CSV table of C-alpha atoms in Angstrom, one decimal:
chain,number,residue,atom,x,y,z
A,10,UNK,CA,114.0,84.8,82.2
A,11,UNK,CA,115.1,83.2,85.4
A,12,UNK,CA,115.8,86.8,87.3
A,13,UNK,CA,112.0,87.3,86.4
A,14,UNK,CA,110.9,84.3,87.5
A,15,UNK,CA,113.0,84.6,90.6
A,16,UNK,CA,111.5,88.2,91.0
A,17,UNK,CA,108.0,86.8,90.8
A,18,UNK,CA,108.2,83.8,92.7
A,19,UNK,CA,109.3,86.3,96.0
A,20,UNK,CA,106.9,88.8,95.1
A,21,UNK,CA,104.2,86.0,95.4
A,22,UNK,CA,106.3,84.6,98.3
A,23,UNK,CA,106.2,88.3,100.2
A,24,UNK,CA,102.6,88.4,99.5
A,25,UNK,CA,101.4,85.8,101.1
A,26,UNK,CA,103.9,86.4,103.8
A,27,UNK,CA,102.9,89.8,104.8
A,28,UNK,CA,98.7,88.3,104.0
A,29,UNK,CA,99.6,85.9,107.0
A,30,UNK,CA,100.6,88.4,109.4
A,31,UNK,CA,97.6,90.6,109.3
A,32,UNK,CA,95.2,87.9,109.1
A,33,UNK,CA,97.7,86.5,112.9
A,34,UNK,CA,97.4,90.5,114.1
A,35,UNK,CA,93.7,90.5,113.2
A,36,UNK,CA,93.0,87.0,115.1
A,37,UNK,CA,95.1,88.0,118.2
A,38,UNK,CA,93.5,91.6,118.3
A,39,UNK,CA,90.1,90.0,118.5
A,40,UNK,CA,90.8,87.5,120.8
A,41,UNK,CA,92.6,90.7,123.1
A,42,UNK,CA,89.7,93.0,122.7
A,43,UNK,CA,87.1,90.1,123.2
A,44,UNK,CA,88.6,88.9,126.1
A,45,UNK,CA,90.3,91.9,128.1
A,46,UNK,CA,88.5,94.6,126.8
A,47,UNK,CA,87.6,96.5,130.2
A,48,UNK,CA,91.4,96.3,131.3
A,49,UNK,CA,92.2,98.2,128.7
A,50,UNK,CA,92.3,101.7,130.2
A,51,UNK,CA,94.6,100.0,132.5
A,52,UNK,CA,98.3,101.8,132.4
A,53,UNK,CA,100.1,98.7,133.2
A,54,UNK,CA,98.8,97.4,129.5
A,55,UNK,CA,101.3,100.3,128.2
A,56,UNK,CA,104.3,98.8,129.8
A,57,UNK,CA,103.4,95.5,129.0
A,58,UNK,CA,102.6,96.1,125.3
A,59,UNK,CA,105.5,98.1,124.9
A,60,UNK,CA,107.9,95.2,126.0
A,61,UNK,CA,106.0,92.8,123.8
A,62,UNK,CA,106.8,95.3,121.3
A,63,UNK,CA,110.4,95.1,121.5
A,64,UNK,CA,110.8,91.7,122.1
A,65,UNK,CA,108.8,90.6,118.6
A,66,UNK,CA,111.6,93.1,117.1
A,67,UNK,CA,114.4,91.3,118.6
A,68,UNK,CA,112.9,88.6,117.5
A,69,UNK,CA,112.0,89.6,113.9
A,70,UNK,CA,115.8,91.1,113.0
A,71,UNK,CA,117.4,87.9,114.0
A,72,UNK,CA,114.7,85.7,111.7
A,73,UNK,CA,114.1,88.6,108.9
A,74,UNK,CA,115.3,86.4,105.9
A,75,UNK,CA,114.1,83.1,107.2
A,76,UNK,CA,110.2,82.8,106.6
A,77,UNK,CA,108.9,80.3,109.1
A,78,UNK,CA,106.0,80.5,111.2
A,79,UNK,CA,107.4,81.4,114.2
A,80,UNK,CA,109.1,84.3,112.1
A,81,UNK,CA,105.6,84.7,110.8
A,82,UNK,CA,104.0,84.6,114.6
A,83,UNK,CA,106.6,86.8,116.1
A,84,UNK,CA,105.6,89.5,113.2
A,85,UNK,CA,101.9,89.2,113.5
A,86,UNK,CA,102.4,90.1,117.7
A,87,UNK,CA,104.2,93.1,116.5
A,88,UNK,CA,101.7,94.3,114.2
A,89,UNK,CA,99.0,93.4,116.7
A,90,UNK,CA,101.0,95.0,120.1
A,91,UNK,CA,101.9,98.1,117.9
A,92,UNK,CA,98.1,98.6,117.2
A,93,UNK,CA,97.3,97.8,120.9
A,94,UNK,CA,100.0,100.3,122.1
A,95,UNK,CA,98.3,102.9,119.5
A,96,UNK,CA,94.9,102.1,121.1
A,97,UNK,CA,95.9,102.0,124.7
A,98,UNK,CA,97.3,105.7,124.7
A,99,UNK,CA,94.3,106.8,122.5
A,100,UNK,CA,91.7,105.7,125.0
A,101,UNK,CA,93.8,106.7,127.8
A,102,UNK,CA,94.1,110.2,127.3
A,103,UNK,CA,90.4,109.9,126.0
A,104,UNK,CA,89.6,109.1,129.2
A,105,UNK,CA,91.7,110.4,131.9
């Protein structure tokens, strides 16, 4: 009975974890895109995503079993830079 509450309460836990980081990717992907949309076809935007990227990994392996919100934060700019870098090279070669 406790290994199934356990098992419940961090399913719950992981839930609302992972719920947070979209809804932080979805808030800093329209404030990007709302803001900086025409310097998107820029190629500098690659680099600079791409280091983003890895940095919110370093970040996230040190952190991955403590949940806080910079953990949380540091997630959410990964899901929301991966997306970006995903975006940038679609409309770049869409383009150029």
């Amino acid at each position: 009975l406790f290994i199934l509450k356990h098992f419940i309460y961090i399913f719950i836990h992981e839930f609302i974890y992972l719920l947070l980081q979209f809804v932080f990717a979805y808030i800093i992907m329209h404030i990007y895109f709302h803001i900086s949309f025409p310097l998107l076809l820029n190629p500098v935007y690659i680099v600079i995503l791409t280091f983003m990227h890895v940095f919110c990994i370093r970040i996230f392996s040190y952190h991955y079993y403590d949940f806080t919100p910079s953990t949380s934060f540091s997630l959410s700019l990964l899901l929301a830079s991966h997306l970006l870098i995903k975006w940038q090279l679609f409309s770049y070669f869409i383009y150029f």
